[in-house]
Amino acid sequence: MKCPELQRPALLEARGVSRLYGPGKGCEAIDFTLHRGEVLGIVGESGSGKSTLLRVLSGLERPDTGQVAYRSTVAQGHDGAGHEGELDLYALGEARRRALLRMEWGLVHQNPRDGLRLGVSAGANIGERLMALGERHYGQLRAAGQDWMGRVELDPKRIDDAPKTFSGGMQQRLQIARTLVTRPNLVFMDEPTGGLDVSVQARLLDMLRTLVRELGLSVILVTHDLAVARLLAHRLMVMRRGQVVESGLTDQILDDPQHAYTQLLVSSVLTP
Amino acid sequence: MNDYSDATTGYNFAYLDEQTKRMIRRGLLKAVAIPGYQVPFGGREMPMPYGWGTGGMQLTASVLGQDDVLKVIDQGADDTTNAVSIRAFFERVAGVTTTSATAEADVIQTRHRIPEQPLRQGQILVFQVPIPEPLRFIEPSEEETRLMHALEEYGVMHVKLYEDIARHGHIATTYAYPVKVDGRYVTDPSPIPKFDNPKLHMAEALMLFGAGREKRLYAIPPYTRVESLDFEDHPFEVQQWEEPCAICGARDTFLDEVITDDRGGRMFVCSDTDYCQSRREEVA
Amino acid sequence: MYVAVKGGEQAIANAHRWLADRRRGSRESAELEVAQVEGQLRLAVARVMAEASLYDPELAALAIKQASGDMVEAVFLLRAYRTTLPRLAETVPLDTAAMHIERRVSATYKDIPGGQVLGPTYDYTHRLLDFLQLAKGETPTPVEAEEMLATCPQILELLDDEGLLEREADDGSEPYDITRDPPDFPVDRATRLQMLARGDEGYLLALGYSTQRGYGRNHPFAGEIRLGRVAVEIEVEECEVPMCIGEIEISECQMINQFGGSREVAPQFTRGYGLAFGHNERKTMAMALVDRALRAEELGETPTGPAQQAEFVLAHADSVESAGFVSHLKLPHYVDFQSELELLRRLRREHAARRLQPDEQPTTAPEEQQA
């Protein structure tokens, strides 16, 4: 597995991030650093606050307290830019925050229907982010669409079909193609294999692992499925009732869990 | 029957009160300063239904002077019912001179067409706009579309064009074809046929757009860049006809198809009646 | 030779004459007087005043007569007239607690201080056609009480004392004026209420009804419905107390709705509010339901029904706007239609050509996508 560049400055940092809806509901006092090329898994049961944390990290929900800092590679000179291009996500105007999500980041939803335009063809879905970045050549858009359909193991001949004619697994592949086509600096994934049956999951995971490695993606991955975490993540954070109870290298956490809750979590699933 | 004759005396010049006209003119100044940007304005109820040109009428009322000559067209023609009705309205409430000659008009209110004869400096063309938001059919929420304009999030406009080409081999938008004004705002040119889009680019006249029901106005000032959205390998193109106008023989105008009998017979004639007429007179 | 399919001044004038004749109807019966409309079709008058946002029973009656009874057209006539009126003064807020009650009911208590007053209501009439009216029978005069009803406290104030009901206080801010300024979504509650107050009754009724059927349910109780006359007062510089310039008849509805509370706020009842000119009970009830539904976001509820989507509800509530835009489809659209014709012919030609050359790679999507 390709090694993340730990010497380089952090790509994303959470500093004392809290977002609570009620006691134990949400996430509380989260600190971590994500380095370029690293895949960080956030695991925990449903209701542990991992999805809230993902929303806060990806700019969709303002935290009650704390800071999310992102180091942009795109030339700045805009509002909210700190030293060495570090951006305080929630000090940015909404315009810049949305521009980040559109230009530099990618978000893979658990339900592909949330991330796709169901009414337009697969090709238009893949091309949208390219068009948003200014690509104005139909032939090239189409070529990129076909190329990416191939990469996510979809039949390029179906480029003009609407996503609603695709199966759930195919829709998820399409969503991944649509997100990765612009080679985002940072990808957020929310249970990317959730809701799919087991055989479909396995193939998708395999494909995802290959893509992450080939493209050297930096990923924050939220999942309740430890098998998914083991396959994709370099490092893990285990969450329970809004707090991080344990974090470290994936193998370390899964093979030698220290915290009682993590032990319970690990023992309750069959490890491969 | 004269709907306004008795009531007219009680109304201000051009119907709207001076405060309202000033408010609209302030909006227009802002619109001219930010070409293509939709300026919200406190639209008033007009004595005509929404959707029938109330936005254009409020703009016309606000810029019209007592010595101005007014022309009103609908579908390019001066004698369509709604054009007649709006012209009659301004004759009654403003007492201005009206004309059907494009060259003689100071202010032209139009629905769905731009006159064929190029407009000159000093003329004002007022468009009636039903839905001012070019992003509306992709995103129904006003809150969201305003944000999209602010952030220049226009990728989705090209998604629609892409989809057209994938499906039909052509961009299938034929009227209300979206444009980018001065390299910044994506703007709805009102439901003019795309045939008229090139006339918006670097035009000499001031073009004002009014949407009464939606309470928005916007402008394309003279000599402004106006590009129709397209792809490099599928460039924007306008409609063409295989035959000339059956009346004046023009080959470079927008033609209406007229059904002449019940056996499928038809002919094509200029939609701009004034242009057609003046060409015929030249020939005669 | 080509005959213009285009109308002209003469055609319009003729249409207006014909319309006037149809409005007058058979000359064998007497012409309807505006005073008759005002006096005998008072609920129609109330609706037109409410949706036109102008309290003038006589002109509303004229509008109804002039519109041949078409309520949407009558609202439009009165609304267009309203725009031309100068704004002379602003009234102080109406005090509905000081209303001279004609009708006042509450569904939340069996008996209430001041009593339940049915007033002139259709509620308990049997909906049987009264053929006596066809035969011009006499109408008996009403029974009259010995003395006028005293002003009654508002029921919701009783709950308010216990803190069971959310408080609604005037923060003194200047409300947005929807007749002067363009709507700027999202809008605050004062603006929403203005838009609902002039919204089409049928539309609000349907939306309110949809919340009862589960599309954004919020458990309503009719806390109080009152109808009567209130004083309209303005501040005059020389006077210390506001001056009464007249009375208007209004209807008011306060709905009580459940609310589970949030982290900050203990569970309590919330309110939906409806107000309209004249006797307009159904409208105010529907308005109160929709007002409460539109507060979903403010109260931290997840919107699940169309009635809870503010922009959708408010942007389509006005009958003058909606009727105008629907009717504009009658205007000529032949230029745009011509553009579509030209494209359609081209696409069909190309489609036919492709079918003749099956080797060529089709660019058209499969049939299923066209749906």
PDB file of N, CA, C and O in Angstrom, chain C residues 106-135:
ATOM      1  N   SER C 106     -64.652  28.296  20.621  1.00  0.00           N
ATOM      2  CA  SER C 106     -63.402  27.623  20.916  1.00  0.00           C
ATOM      3  C   SER C 106     -63.681  26.136  20.985  1.00  0.00           C
ATOM      4  O   SER C 106     -64.680  25.706  21.563  1.00  0.00           O
ATOM      5  N   ALA C 107     -62.795  25.340  20.385  1.00  0.00           N
ATOM      6  CA  ALA C 107     -62.976  23.893  20.418  1.00  0.00           C
ATOM      7  C   ALA C 107     -62.194  23.276  21.553  1.00  0.00           C
ATOM      8  O   ALA C 107     -62.278  22.080  21.799  1.00  0.00           O
ATOM      9  N   THR C 108     -61.433  24.089  22.283  1.00  0.00           N
ATOM     10  CA  THR C 108     -60.531  23.509  23.283  1.00  0.00           C
ATOM     11  C   THR C 108     -61.124  23.501  24.693  1.00  0.00           C
ATOM     12  O   THR C 108     -60.594  22.836  25.570  1.00  0.00           O
ATOM     13  N   TYR C 109     -62.192  24.268  24.914  1.00  0.00           N
ATOM     14  CA  TYR C 109     -62.841  24.254  26.231  1.00  0.00           C
ATOM     15  C   TYR C 109     -64.354  24.157  26.021  1.00  0.00           C
ATOM     16  O   TYR C 109     -64.885  24.696  25.058  1.00  0.00           O
ATOM     17  N   LYS C 110     -65.011  23.465  27.001  1.00  0.00           N
ATOM     18  CA  LYS C 110     -66.462  23.335  26.896  1.00  0.00           C
ATOM     19  C   LYS C 110     -67.109  24.702  27.045  1.00  0.00           C
ATOM     20  O   LYS C 110     -67.943  25.119  26.259  1.00  0.00           O
ATOM     21  N   ASP C 111     -66.689  25.374  28.113  1.00  0.00           N
ATOM     22  CA  ASP C 111     -67.219  26.722  28.295  1.00  0.00           C
ATOM     23  C   ASP C 111     -66.049  27.670  28.499  1.00  0.00           C
ATOM     24  O   ASP C 111     -64.996  27.277  28.984  1.00  0.00           O
ATOM     25  N   ILE C 112     -66.246  28.894  28.113  1.00  0.00           N
ATOM     26  CA  ILE C 112     -65.154  29.857  28.194  1.00  0.00           C
ATOM     27  C   ILE C 112     -65.688  31.160  28.761  1.00  0.00           C
ATOM     28  O   ILE C 112     -66.885  31.463  28.608  1.00  0.00           O
ATOM     29  N   PRO C 113     -64.836  31.923  29.431  1.00  0.00           N
ATOM     30  CA  PRO C 113     -65.280  33.220  29.941  1.00  0.00           C
ATOM     31  C   PRO C 113     -65.823  34.059  28.788  1.00  0.00           C
ATOM     32  O   PRO C 113     -65.149  34.206  27.774  1.00  0.00           O
ATOM     33  N   GLY C 114     -67.029  34.566  28.972  1.00  0.00           N
ATOM     34  CA  GLY C 114     -67.653  35.316  27.895  1.00  0.00           C
ATOM     35  C   GLY C 114     -68.575  34.432  27.068  1.00  0.00           C
ATOM     36  O   GLY C 114     -69.433  34.937  26.336  1.00  0.00           O
ATOM     37  N   GLY C 115     -68.407  33.100  27.180  1.00  0.00           N
ATOM     38  CA  GLY C 115     -69.323  32.174  26.525  1.00  0.00           C
ATOM     39  C   GLY C 115     -68.989  31.893  25.072  1.00  0.00           C
ATOM     40  O   GLY C 115     -68.230  32.624  24.432  1.00  0.00           O
ATOM     41  N   GLN C 116     -69.522  30.776  24.606  1.00  0.00           N
ATOM     42  CA  GLN C 116     -69.424  30.450  23.179  1.00  0.00           C
ATOM     43  C   GLN C 116     -70.561  31.192  22.469  1.00  0.00           C
ATOM     44  O   GLN C 116     -71.710  31.101  22.895  1.00  0.00           O
ATOM     45  N   VAL C 117     -70.236  31.891  21.422  1.00  0.00           N
ATOM     46  CA  VAL C 117     -71.251  32.659  20.689  1.00  0.00           C
ATOM     47  C   VAL C 117     -71.281  32.176  19.254  1.00  0.00           C
ATOM     48  O   VAL C 117     -70.305  32.343  18.522  1.00  0.00           O
ATOM     49  N   LEU C 118     -72.388  31.548  18.870  1.00  0.00           N
ATOM     50  CA  LEU C 118     -72.426  30.979  17.512  1.00  0.00           C
ATOM     51  C   LEU C 118     -72.463  32.053  16.430  1.00  0.00           C
ATOM     52  O   LEU C 118     -71.789  31.950  15.421  1.00  0.00           O
ATOM     53  N   GLY C 119     -73.288  33.072  16.644  1.00  0.00           N
ATOM     54  CA  GLY C 119     -73.353  34.127  15.640  1.00  0.00           C
ATOM     55  C   GLY C 119     -73.971  33.636  14.345  1.00  0.00           C
ATOM     56  O   GLY C 119     -74.524  32.538  14.271  1.00  0.00           O
ATOM     57  N   PRO C 120     -73.873  34.440  13.266  1.00  0.00           N
ATOM     58  CA  PRO C 120     -74.512  34.060  12.000  1.00  0.00           C
ATOM     59  C   PRO C 120     -73.655  33.023  11.275  1.00  0.00           C
ATOM     60  O   PRO C 120     -72.755  33.387  10.530  1.00  0.00           O
ATOM     61  N   THR C 121     -73.902  31.753  11.520  1.00  0.00           N
ATOM     62  CA  THR C 121     -73.053  30.726  10.919  1.00  0.00           C
ATOM     63  C   THR C 121     -73.856  29.720  10.109  1.00  0.00           C
ATOM     64  O   THR C 121     -75.001  29.414  10.432  1.00  0.00           O
ATOM     65  N   TYR C 122     -73.249  29.206   9.074  1.00  0.00           N
ATOM     66  CA  TYR C 122     -73.854  28.133   8.288  1.00  0.00           C
ATOM     67  C   TYR C 122     -73.603  26.772   8.944  1.00  0.00           C
ATOM     68  O   TYR C 122     -74.123  25.765   8.492  1.00  0.00           O
ATOM     69  N   ASP C 123     -72.786  26.764  10.021  1.00  0.00           N
ATOM     70  CA  ASP C 123     -72.298  25.503  10.563  1.00  0.00           C
ATOM     71  C   ASP C 123     -73.380  24.458  10.802  1.00  0.00           C
ATOM     72  O   ASP C 123     -73.219  23.298  10.444  1.00  0.00           O
ATOM     73  N   TYR C 124     -74.485  24.864  11.466  1.00  0.00           N
ATOM     74  CA  TYR C 124     -75.471  23.855  11.853  1.00  0.00           C
ATOM     75  C   TYR C 124     -76.715  23.882  10.969  1.00  0.00           C
ATOM     76  O   TYR C 124     -77.737  23.302  11.310  1.00  0.00           O
ATOM     77  N   THR C 125     -76.608  24.559   9.835  1.00  0.00           N
ATOM     78  CA  THR C 125     -77.733  24.508   8.889  1.00  0.00           C
ATOM     79  C   THR C 125     -77.713  23.138   8.232  1.00  0.00           C
ATOM     80  O   THR C 125     -76.646  22.540   8.056  1.00  0.00           O
ATOM     81  N   HIS C 126     -78.883  22.610   7.923  1.00  0.00           N
ATOM     82  CA  HIS C 126     -78.926  21.404   7.105  1.00  0.00           C
ATOM     83  C   HIS C 126     -78.829  21.863   5.672  1.00  0.00           C
ATOM     84  O   HIS C 126     -79.543  22.775   5.266  1.00  0.00           O
ATOM     85  N   ARG C 127     -77.939  21.238   4.927  1.00  0.00           N
ATOM     86  CA  ARG C 127     -77.711  21.741   3.571  1.00  0.00           C
ATOM     87  C   ARG C 127     -78.814  21.248   2.640  1.00  0.00           C
ATOM     88  O   ARG C 127     -78.575  20.417   1.759  1.00  0.00           O
ATOM     89  N   LEU C 128     -79.996  21.773   2.892  1.00  0.00           N
ATOM     90  CA  LEU C 128     -81.140  21.448   2.035  1.00  0.00           C
ATOM     91  C   LEU C 128     -81.481  22.717   1.278  1.00  0.00           C
ATOM     92  O   LEU C 128     -81.541  23.796   1.882  1.00  0.00           O
ATOM     93  N   LEU C 129     -81.669  22.578   0.005  1.00  0.00           N
ATOM     94  CA  LEU C 129     -82.024  23.770  -0.765  1.00  0.00           C
ATOM     95  C   LEU C 129     -83.333  24.331  -0.232  1.00  0.00           C
ATOM     96  O   LEU C 129     -84.282  23.601   0.025  1.00  0.00           O
ATOM     97  N   ASP C 130     -83.350  25.628  -0.034  1.00  0.00           N
ATOM     98  CA  ASP C 130     -84.511  26.299   0.553  1.00  0.00           C
ATOM     99  C   ASP C 130     -85.384  26.855  -0.574  1.00  0.00           C
ATOM    100  O   ASP C 130     -85.143  27.949  -1.070  1.00  0.00           O
ATOM    101  N   PHE C 131     -86.379  26.047  -0.962  1.00  0.00           N
ATOM    102  CA  PHE C 131     -87.169  26.443  -2.132  1.00  0.00           C
ATOM    103  C   PHE C 131     -88.019  27.683  -1.866  1.00  0.00           C
ATOM    104  O   PHE C 131     -88.494  28.311  -2.787  1.00  0.00           O
ATOM    105  N   LEU C 132     -88.174  28.020  -0.587  1.00  0.00           N
ATOM    106  CA  LEU C 132     -88.895  29.247  -0.267  1.00  0.00           C
ATOM    107  C   LEU C 132     -88.185  30.458  -0.874  1.00  0.00           C
ATOM    108  O   LEU C 132     -88.825  31.411  -1.312  1.00  0.00           O
ATOM    109  N   GLN C 133     -86.847  30.404  -0.883  1.00  0.00           N
ATOM    110  CA  GLN C 133     -86.101  31.535  -1.447  1.00  0.00           C
ATOM    111  C   GLN C 133     -86.338  31.662  -2.947  1.00  0.00           C
ATOM    112  O   GLN C 133     -86.298  32.750  -3.500  1.00  0.00           O
ATOM    113  N   LEU C 134     -86.582  30.510  -3.561  1.00  0.00           N
ATOM    114  CA  LEU C 134     -86.908  30.528  -4.985  1.00  0.00           C
ATOM    115  C   LEU C 134     -88.263  31.193  -5.192  1.00  0.00           C
ATOM    116  O   LEU C 134     -88.493  31.887  -6.170  1.00  0.00           O
ATOM    117  N   ALA C 135     -89.143  30.993  -4.197  1.00  0.00           N
ATOM    118  CA  ALA C 135     -90.501  31.535  -4.301  1.00  0.00           C
ATOM    119  C   ALA C 135     -90.609  32.895  -3.638  1.00  0.00           C
ATOM    120  O   ALA C 135     -91.698  33.380  -3.370  1.00  0.00           O
TER     121      ALA C 135
END
